[in-house]
Tab-separated table of C-alpha atoms and ligand atoms in Angstrom:
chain	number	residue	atom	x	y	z
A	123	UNK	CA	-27.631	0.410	16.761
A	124	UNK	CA	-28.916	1.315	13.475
A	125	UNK	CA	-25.635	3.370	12.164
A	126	UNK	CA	-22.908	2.958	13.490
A	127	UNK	CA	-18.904	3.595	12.447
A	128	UNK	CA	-15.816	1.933	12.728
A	129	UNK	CA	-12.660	4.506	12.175
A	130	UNK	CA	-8.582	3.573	12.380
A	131	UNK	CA	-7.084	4.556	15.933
A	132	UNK	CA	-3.573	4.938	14.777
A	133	UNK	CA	-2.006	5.300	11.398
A	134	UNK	CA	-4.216	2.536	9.430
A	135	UNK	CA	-3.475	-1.378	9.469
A	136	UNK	CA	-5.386	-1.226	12.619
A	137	UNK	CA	-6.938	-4.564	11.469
A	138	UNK	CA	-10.060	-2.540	10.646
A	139	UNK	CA	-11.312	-5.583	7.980
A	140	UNK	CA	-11.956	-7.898	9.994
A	141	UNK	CA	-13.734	-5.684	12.818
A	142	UNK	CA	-15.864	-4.602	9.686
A	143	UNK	CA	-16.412	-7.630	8.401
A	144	UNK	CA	-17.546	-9.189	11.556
A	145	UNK	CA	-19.872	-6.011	12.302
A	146	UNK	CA	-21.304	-5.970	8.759
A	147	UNK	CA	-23.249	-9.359	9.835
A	148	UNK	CA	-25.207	-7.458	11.817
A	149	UNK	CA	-25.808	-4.973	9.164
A	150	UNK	CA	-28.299	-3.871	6.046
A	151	UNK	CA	-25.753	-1.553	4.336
A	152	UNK	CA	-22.022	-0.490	5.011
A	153	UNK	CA	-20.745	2.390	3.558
A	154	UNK	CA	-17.404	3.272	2.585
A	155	UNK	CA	-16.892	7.238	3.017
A	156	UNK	CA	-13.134	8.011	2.625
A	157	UNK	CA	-9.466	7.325	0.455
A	158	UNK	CA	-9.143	4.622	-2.338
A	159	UNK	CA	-7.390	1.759	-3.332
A	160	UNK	CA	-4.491	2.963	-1.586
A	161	UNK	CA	-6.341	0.925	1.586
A	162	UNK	CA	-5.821	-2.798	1.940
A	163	UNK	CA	-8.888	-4.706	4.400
A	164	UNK	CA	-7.596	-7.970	4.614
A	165	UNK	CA	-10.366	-10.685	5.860
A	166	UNK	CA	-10.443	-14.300	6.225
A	167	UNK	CA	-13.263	-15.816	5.817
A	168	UNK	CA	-12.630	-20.312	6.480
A	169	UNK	CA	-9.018	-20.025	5.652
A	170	UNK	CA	-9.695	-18.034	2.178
A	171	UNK	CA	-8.313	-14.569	2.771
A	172	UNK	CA	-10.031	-11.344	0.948
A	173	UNK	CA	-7.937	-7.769	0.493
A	174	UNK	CA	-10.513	-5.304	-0.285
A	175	UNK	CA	-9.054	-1.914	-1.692
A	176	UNK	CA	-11.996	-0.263	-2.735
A	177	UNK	CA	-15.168	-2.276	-2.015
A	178	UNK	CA	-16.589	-2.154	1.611
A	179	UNK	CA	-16.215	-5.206	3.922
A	180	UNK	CA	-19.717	-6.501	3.881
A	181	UNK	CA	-19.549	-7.586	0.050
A	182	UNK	CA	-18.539	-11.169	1.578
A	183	UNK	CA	-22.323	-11.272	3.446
A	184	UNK	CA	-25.200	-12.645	1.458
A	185	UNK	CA	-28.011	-10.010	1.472
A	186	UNK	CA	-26.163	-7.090	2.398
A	187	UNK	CA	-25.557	-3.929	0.501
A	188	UNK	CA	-22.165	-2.029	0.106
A	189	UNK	CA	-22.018	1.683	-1.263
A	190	UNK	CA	-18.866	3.552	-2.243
A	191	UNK	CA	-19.458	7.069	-0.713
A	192	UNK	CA	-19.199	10.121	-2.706
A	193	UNK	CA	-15.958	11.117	-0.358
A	194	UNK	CA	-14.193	8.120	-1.932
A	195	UNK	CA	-11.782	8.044	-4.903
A	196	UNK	CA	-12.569	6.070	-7.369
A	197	UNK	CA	-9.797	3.936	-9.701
A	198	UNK	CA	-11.970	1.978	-12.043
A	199	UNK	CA	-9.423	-0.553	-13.787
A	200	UNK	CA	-8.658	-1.045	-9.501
A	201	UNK	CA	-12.402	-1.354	-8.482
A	202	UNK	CA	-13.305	-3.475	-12.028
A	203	UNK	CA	-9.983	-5.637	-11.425
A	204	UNK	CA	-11.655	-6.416	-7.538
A	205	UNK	CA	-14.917	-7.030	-8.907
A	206	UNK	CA	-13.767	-9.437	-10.680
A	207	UNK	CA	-11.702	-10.908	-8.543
A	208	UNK	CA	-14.622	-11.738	-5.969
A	209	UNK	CA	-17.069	-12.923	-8.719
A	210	UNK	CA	-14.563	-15.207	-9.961
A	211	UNK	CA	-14.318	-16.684	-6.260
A	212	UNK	CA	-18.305	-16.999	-6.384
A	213	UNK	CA	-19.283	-13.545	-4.792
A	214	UNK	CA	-22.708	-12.152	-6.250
A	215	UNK	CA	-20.668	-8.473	-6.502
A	216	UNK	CA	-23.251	-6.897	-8.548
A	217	UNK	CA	-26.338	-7.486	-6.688
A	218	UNK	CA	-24.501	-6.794	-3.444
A	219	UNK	CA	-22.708	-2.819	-4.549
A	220	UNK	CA	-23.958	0.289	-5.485
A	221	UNK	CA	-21.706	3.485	-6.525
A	222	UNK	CA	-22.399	7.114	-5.674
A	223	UNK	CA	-22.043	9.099	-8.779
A	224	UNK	CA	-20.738	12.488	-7.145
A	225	UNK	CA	-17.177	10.142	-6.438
A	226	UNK	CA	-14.212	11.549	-8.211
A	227	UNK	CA	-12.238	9.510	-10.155
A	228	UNK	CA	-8.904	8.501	-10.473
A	229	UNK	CA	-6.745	8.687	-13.925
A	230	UNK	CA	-3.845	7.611	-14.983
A	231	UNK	CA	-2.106	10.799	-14.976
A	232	UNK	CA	-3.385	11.104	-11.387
A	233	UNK	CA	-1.087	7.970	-10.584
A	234	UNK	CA	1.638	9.535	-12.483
A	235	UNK	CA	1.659	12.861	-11.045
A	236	UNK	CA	1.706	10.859	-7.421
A	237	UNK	CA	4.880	9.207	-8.487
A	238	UNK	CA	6.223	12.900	-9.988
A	239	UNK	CA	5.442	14.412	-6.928
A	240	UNK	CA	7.078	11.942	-4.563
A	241	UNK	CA	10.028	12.201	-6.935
A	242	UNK	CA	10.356	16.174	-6.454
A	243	UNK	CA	10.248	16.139	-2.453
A	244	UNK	CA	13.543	13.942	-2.526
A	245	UNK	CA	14.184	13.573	1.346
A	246	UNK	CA	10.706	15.396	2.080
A	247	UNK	CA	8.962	12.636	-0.059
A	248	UNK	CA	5.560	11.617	1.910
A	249	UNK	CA	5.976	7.601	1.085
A	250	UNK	CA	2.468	7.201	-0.392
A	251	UNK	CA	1.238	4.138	-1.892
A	252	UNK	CA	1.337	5.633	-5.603
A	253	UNK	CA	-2.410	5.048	-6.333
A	254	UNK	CA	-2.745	8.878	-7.214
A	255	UNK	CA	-5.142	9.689	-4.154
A	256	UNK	CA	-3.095	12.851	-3.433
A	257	UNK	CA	-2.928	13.936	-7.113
A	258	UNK	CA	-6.999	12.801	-7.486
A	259	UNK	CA	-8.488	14.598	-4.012
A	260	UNK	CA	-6.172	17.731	-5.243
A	261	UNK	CA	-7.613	18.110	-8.443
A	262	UNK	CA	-11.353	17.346	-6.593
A	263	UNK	CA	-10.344	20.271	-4.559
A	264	UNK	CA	-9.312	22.704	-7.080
A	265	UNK	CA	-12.199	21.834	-9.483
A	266	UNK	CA	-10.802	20.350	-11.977
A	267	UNK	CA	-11.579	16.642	-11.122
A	268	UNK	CA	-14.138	14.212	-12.895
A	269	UNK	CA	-16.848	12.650	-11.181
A	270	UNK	CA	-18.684	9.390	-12.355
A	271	UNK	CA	-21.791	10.644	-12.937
A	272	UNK	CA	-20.082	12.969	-15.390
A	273	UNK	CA	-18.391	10.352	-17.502
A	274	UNK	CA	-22.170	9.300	-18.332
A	275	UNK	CA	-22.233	12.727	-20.087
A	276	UNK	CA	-20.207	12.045	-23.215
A	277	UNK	CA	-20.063	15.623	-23.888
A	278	UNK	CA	-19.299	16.965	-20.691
A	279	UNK	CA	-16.907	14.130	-20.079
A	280	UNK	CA	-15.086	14.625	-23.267
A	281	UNK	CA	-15.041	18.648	-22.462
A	282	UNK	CA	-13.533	17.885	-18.631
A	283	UNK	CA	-11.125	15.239	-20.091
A	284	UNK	CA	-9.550	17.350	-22.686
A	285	UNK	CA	-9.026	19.798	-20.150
A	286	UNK	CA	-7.271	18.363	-17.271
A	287	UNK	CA	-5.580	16.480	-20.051
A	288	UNK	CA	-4.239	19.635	-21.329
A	289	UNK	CA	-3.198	20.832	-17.847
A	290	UNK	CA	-1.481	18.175	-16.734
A	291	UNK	CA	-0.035	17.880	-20.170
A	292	UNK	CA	1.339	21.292	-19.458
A	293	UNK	CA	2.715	20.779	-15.761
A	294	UNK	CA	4.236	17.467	-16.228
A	295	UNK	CA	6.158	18.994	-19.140
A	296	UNK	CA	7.010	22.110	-17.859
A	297	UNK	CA	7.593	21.073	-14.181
A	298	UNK	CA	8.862	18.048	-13.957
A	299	UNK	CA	10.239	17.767	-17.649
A	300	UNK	CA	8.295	14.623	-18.310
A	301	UNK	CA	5.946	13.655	-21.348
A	302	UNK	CA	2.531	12.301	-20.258
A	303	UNK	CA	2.115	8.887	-21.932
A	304	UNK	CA	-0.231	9.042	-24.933
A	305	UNK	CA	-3.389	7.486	-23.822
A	306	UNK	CA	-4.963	7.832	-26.941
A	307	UNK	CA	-8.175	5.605	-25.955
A	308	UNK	CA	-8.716	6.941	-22.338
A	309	UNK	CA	-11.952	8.852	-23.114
A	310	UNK	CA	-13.496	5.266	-24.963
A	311	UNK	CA	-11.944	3.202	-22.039
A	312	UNK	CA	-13.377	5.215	-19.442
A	313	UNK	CA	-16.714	5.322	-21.079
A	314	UNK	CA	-16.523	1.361	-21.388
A	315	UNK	CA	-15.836	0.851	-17.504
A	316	UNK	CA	-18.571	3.511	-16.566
A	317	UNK	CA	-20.873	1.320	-18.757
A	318	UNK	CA	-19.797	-1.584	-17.330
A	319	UNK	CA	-20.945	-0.169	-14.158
A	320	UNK	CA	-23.882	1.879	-15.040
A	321	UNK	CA	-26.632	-0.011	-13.156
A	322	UNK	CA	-24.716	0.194	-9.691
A	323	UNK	CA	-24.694	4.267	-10.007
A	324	UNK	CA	-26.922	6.034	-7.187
A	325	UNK	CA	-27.294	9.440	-5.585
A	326	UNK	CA	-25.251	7.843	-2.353
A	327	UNK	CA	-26.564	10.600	0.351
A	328	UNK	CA	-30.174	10.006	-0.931
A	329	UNK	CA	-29.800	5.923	-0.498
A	330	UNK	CA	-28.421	6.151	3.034
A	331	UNK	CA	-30.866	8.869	4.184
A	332	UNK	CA	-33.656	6.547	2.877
A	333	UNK	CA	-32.188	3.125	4.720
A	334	UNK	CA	-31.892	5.381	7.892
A	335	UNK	CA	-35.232	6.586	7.238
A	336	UNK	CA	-36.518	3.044	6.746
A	337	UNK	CA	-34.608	1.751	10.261
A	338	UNK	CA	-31.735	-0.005	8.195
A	339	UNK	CA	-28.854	-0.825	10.157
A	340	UNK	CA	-25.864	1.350	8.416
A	341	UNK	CA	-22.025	0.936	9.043
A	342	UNK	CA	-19.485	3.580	8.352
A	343	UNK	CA	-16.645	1.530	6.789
A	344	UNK	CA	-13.401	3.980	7.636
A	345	UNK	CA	-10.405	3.820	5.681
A	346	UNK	CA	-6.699	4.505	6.657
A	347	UNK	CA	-6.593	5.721	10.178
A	348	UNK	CA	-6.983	9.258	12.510
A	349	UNK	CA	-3.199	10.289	12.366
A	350	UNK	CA	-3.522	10.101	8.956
A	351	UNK	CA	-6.597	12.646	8.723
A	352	UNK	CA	-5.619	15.036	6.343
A	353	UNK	CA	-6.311	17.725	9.349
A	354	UNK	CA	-5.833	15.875	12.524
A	355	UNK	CA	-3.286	13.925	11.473
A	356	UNK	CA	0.764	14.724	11.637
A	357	UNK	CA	0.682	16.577	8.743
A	358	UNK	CA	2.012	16.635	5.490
A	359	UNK	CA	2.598	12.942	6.130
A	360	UNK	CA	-1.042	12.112	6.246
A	361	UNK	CA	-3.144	10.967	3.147
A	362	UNK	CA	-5.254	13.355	1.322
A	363	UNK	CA	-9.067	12.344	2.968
A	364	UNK	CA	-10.821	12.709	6.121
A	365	UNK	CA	-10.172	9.601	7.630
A	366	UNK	CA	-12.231	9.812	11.051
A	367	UNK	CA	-15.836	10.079	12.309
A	368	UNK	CA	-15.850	13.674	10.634
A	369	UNK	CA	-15.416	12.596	7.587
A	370	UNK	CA	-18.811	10.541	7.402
A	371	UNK	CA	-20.898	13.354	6.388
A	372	UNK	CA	-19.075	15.148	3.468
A	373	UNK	CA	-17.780	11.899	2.374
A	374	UNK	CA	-21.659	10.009	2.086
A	375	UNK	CA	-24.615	12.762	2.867
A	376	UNK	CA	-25.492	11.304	6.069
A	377	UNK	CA	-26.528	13.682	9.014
A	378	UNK	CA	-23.703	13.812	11.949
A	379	UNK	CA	-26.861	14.237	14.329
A	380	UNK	CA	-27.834	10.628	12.720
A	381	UNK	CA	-24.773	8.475	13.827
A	382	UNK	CA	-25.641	6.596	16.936
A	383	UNK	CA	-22.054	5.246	17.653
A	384	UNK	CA	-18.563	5.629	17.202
A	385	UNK	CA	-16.132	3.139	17.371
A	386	UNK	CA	-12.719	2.398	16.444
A	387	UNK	CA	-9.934	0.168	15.574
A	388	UNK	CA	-6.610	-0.095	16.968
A	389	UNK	CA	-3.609	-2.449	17.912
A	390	UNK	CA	-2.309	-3.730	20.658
A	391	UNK	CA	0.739	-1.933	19.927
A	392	UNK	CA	1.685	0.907	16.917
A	393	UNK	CA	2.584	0.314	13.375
A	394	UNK	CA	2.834	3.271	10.729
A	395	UNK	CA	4.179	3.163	6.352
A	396	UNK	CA	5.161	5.734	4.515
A	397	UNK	CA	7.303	9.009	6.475
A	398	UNK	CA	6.640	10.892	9.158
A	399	UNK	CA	6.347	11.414	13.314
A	400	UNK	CA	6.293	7.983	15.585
A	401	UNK	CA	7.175	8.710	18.703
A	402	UNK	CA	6.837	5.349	20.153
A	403	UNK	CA	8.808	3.760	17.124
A	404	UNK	CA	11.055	1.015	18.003
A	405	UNK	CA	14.508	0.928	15.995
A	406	UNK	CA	16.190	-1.813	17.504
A	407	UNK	CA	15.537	-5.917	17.511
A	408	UNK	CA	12.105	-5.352	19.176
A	409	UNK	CA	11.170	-3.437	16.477
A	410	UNK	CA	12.146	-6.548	14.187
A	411	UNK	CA	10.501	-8.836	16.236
A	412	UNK	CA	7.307	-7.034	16.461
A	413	UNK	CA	7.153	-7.142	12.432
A	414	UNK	CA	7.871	-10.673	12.583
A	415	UNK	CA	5.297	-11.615	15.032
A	416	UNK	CA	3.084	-9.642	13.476
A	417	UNK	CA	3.744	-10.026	9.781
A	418	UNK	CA	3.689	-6.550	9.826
A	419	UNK	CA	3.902	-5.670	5.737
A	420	UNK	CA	1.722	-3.532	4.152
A	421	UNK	CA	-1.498	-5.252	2.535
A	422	UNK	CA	-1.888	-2.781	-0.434
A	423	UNK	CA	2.520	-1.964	-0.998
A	424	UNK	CA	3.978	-4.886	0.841
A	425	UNK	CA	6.248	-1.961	2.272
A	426	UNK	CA	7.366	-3.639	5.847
A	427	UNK	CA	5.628	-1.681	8.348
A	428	UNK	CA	7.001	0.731	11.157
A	429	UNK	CA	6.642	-1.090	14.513
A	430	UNK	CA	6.097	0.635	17.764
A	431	UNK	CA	5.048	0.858	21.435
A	432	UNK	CA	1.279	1.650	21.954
A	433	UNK	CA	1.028	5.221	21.868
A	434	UNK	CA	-1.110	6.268	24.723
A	435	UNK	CA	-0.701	10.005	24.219
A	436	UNK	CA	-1.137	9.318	20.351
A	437	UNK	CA	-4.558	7.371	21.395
A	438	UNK	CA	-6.216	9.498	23.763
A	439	UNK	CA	-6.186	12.774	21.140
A	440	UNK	CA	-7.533	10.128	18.482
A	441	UNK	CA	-10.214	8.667	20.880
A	442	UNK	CA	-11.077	12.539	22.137
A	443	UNK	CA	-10.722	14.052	18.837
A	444	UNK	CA	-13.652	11.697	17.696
A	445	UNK	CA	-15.620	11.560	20.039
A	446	UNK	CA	-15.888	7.364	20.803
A	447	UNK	CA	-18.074	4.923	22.372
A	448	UNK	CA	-15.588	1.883	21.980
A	449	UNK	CA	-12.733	0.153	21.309
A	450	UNK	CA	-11.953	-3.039	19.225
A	451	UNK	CA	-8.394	-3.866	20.577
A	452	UNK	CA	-6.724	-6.129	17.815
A	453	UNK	CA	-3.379	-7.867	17.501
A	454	UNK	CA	-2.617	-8.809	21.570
A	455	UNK	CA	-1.712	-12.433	20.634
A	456	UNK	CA	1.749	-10.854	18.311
A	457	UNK	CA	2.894	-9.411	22.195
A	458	UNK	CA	2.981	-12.320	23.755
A	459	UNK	CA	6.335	-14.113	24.597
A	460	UNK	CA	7.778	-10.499	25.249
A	461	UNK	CA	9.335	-10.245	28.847
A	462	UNK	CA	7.764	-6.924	29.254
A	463	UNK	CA	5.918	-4.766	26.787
A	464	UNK	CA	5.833	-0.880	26.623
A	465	UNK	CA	3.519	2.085	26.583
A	466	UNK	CA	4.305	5.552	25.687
A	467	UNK	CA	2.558	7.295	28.254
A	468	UNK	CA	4.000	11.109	27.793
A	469	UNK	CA	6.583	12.774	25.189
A	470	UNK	CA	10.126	15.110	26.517
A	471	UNK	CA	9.723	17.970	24.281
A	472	UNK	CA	13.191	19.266	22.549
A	473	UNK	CA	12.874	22.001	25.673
A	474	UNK	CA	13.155	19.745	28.247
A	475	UNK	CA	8.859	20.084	28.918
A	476	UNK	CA	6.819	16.578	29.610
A	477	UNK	CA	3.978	17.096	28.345
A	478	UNK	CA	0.388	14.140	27.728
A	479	UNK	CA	-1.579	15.895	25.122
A	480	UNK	CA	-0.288	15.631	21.269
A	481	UNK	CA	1.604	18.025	20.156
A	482	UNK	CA	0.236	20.059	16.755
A	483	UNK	CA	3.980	20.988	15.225
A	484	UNK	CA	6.170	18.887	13.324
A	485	UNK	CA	8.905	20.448	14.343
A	486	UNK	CA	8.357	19.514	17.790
A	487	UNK	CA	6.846	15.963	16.862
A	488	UNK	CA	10.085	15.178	15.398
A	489	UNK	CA	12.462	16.008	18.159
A	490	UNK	CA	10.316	14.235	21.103
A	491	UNK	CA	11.544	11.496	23.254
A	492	UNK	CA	8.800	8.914	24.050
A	493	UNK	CA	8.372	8.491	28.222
A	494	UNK	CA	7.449	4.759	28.001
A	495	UNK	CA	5.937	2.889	30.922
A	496	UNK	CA	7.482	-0.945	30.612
A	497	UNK	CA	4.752	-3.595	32.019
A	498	UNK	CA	5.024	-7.218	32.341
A	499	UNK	CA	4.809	-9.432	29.441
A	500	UNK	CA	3.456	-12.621	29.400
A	501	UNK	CA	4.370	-15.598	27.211
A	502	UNK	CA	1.487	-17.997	26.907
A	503	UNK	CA	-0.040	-18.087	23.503
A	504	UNK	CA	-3.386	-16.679	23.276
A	505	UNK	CA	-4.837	-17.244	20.492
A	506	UNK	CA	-7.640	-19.379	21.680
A	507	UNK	CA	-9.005	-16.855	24.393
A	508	UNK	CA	-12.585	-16.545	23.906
A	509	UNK	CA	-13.200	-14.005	27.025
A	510	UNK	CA	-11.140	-11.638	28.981
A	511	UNK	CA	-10.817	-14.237	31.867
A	512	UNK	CA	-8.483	-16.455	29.648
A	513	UNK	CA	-6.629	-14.128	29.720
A	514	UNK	CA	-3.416	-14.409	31.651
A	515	UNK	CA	-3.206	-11.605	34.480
A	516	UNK	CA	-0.272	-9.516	32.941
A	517	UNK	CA	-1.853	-9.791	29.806
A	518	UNK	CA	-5.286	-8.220	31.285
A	519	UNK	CA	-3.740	-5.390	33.330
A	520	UNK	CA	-2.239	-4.198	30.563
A	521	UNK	CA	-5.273	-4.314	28.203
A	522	UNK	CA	-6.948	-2.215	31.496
A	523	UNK	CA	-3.960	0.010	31.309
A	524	UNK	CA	-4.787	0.723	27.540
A	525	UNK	CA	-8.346	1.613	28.410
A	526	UNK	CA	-7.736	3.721	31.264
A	527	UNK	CA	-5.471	5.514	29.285
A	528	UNK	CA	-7.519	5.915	26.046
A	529	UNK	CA	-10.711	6.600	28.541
A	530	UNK	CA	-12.839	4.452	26.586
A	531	UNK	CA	-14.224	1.109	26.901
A	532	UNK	CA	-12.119	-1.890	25.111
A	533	UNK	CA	-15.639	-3.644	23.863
A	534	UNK	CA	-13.792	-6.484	21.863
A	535	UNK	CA	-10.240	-7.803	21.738
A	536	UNK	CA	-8.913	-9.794	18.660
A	537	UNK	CA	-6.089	-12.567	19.479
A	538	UNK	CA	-5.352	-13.823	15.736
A	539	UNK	CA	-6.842	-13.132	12.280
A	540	UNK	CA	-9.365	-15.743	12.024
A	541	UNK	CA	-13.664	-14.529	12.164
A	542	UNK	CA	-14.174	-16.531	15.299
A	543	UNK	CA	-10.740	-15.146	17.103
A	544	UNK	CA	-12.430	-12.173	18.839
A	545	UNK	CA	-14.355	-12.069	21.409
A	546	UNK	CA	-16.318	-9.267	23.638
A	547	UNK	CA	-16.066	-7.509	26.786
A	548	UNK	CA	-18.912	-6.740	27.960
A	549	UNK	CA	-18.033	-4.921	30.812
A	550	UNK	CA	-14.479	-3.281	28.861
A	551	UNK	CA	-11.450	-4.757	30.085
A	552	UNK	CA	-11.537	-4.038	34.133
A	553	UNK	CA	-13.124	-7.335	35.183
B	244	LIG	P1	-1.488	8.147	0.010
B	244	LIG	O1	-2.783	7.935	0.720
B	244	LIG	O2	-1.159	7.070	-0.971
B	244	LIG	O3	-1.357	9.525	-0.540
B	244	LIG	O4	-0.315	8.046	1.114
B	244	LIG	C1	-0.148	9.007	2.148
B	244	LIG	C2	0.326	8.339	3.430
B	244	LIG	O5	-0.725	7.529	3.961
B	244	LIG	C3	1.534	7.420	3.250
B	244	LIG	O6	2.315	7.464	4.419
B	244	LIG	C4	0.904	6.046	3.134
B	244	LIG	O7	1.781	5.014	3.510
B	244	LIG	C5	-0.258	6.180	4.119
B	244	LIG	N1	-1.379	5.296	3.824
B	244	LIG	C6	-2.309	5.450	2.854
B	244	LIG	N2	-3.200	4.454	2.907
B	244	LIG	C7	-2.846	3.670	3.927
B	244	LIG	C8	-3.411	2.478	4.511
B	244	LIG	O8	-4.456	1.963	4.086
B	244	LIG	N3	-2.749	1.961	5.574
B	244	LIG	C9	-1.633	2.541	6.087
B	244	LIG	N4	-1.080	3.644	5.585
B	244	LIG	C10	-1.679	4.208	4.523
């Protein structure tokens, strides 16, 4: 299919790196469109494992091209530090990336206001990763942010600089009664890392309309996941981007009418860091043991992760909501061993109402009780499977479960973090 996406199901740490990176084989270019370095795409590629923040997944292919959408937010000590990183573990970075110039960048008084911020909501806080992606997309939004291109501009750049730094001068003093740290050599630092970088700087929506154009093969690289969708998600606890298939266009230039398939990530089961709704969160030792199995702390934070119950009702608004073709299922090896394994197949409202679509309100998010469907678990280790038939039975009805409740075809199911544990399923999961 010549573009194609890949979006988070849940609420990111769907396993979406390794999904990419496997796809991106197959591909001439794969675009990043949404977020920062507050993601965390962990790959391994023959026992060496790779945690991308900013840089899309097919940077570890030889002869494949990787552009950071316009929709992205750029930290450039982050993205420098990662560049690197990989060329110091023999990746060819520079021939292999390309930068749009209309992405907004991310300061260090972005990073601070993040942490101010989170300090000021007290029990409300959101539990970001304190990259400054909230404080960065805000200022995008309001018009006061800096793009790349402009930094090339020492005048203009020097002009936009002074003023943000002036009004965030102002706010952090006046607000929050804290100094912002002289940064005396920002403006020459800045201008030093955009140099640095100079030569990878394109008009993004112009490059992927021309590799469409010339019959490239183009993957979406999403970043975070759907509930965290800065409008479909359970908001305010979402992160500042557009995280799912809309966000493609705004965040790169590319046509919606152009993408020929959507597909997306999720787990065998729920995970979720930071605050907010989970209505299929477990609190008790399964929740524990969930985490254990599935070393479930954050790759970007190291925050241990929320652990849940698949969320059927949470996955059938994500899948519908986006409009998908297909589902990688990842993670099924951490259930095994569990004498049975739930679903959450409905929510109790506070009023007593079951209802199977997901609710808007966080009001009524919060005071839900999940109506979970317990199946039988299975406790031979899987991580060998190579099809759907070695699969044990319980295992495989409740992968068909999944899809019958998402109403989408499982195309591939991942049993352990290694490239070659995934396989596909050609026919989705009812064989
Ligand atoms: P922010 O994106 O740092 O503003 O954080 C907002 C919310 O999104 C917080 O709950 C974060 O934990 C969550 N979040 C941001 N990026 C990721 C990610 O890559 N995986 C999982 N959660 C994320």
């Amino acid at each position: 299919m010549p573009a194609s996406a890949v979006i988070g199901l849940q609420w990111g740490d769907e396993g979406k790196g390794k999904v990419i990176d496997c796809l991106a084989a197959d591909a001439d270019l794969v675009v990043r469109y949404a977020g920062g370095n507050n993601a965390g795409h962990t790959v391994y590629v023959d026992d060496q494992k790779f945690v991308l923040h900013l840089i899309p997944g097919g940077i570890l292919h030889h002869g494949k091209k990787n552009l950071i959408g316009r929709g992205v937010v750029l930290n450039l000590e982050a993205l420098l530090e990662e560049i690197d990183g990989l060329v110091a573990r023999g990746v060819p970075v520079e021939e292999r990336l390309l930068l749009d110039g209309r992405a907004h960048l991310i300061f260090p008084y972005h990073t601070k206001m993040d942490g101010l911020t989170e300090k000021w909501r007290g029990d409300g806080r959101i539990g970001t990763t304190g990259r400054g992606i909230g404080p960065a997309y805000a200022d995008k939004v309001s018009r006061t942010g800096i793009r790349l291109s402009d930094v090339l501009d020492a005048d203009l750049f020097r002009e936009r600089l002074s003023a943000a730094m002036a009004e965030k001068t102002a706010v952090m003093e006046k607000v929050y009664g804290e100094k912002l740290a002289d940064d005396a050599d920002l403006f020459e630092r800045t201008r030093a890392q955009v140099a640095r970088l100079q030569d990878l700087i394109v008009d993004g929506g112009a490059y992927v309309r021309a590799a469409a154009d010339e019959g490239q093969t183009i993957l979406f690289e999403g970043a975070q996941g759907v509930m965290l969708d800065l409008d479909a998600g359970t908001y305010p606890y979402v992160t500042s981007s557009w995280t799912g298939i809309a966000g493609i266009s705004g965040g790169t230039g590319f046509p919606p009418n152009r993408l020929d398939r959507a597909l997306a990530v999720t787990k065998a089961y729920c995970t979720r860091v930071g605050e907010g709704p989970f209505p299929t969160e477990l609190h008790c030792d399964t929740g524990q043991r969930l985490r254990d199995q599935g070393n479930e702390y954050g790759a970007t934070t190291g925050r241990p992760r929320r652990c849940g119950w698949f969320d059927a009702v949470q996955a059938r608004y994500s899948c519908a909501s986006n409009g998908l073709d297909g589902i990688f299922l990842t993670n099924l090896d951490v259930l095994s061993g569990f004498e049975s394994v739930g679903v959450g197949v409905g929510y109790r409202l506070p009023c007593g109402t079951e209802v199977t679509d997901y609710p808007g309100e966080l009001s009524t998010l919060e005071g839900i009780e999940p109506l979970v469907k317990e199946m039988p678990g299975w406790q031979e280790d899987i991580t060998a499977a190579n099809s759907i038939e070695d699969l044990p039975q319980s295992c495989r009805d409740y992968v068909a479960f999944l899809e019958e409740q998402m109403g989408v075809p499982v195309i591939s199911i991942s049993v352990g973090p290694g490239r070659e544990q995934m396989f596909h399923c050609p026919q989705g999961a009812e064989v």
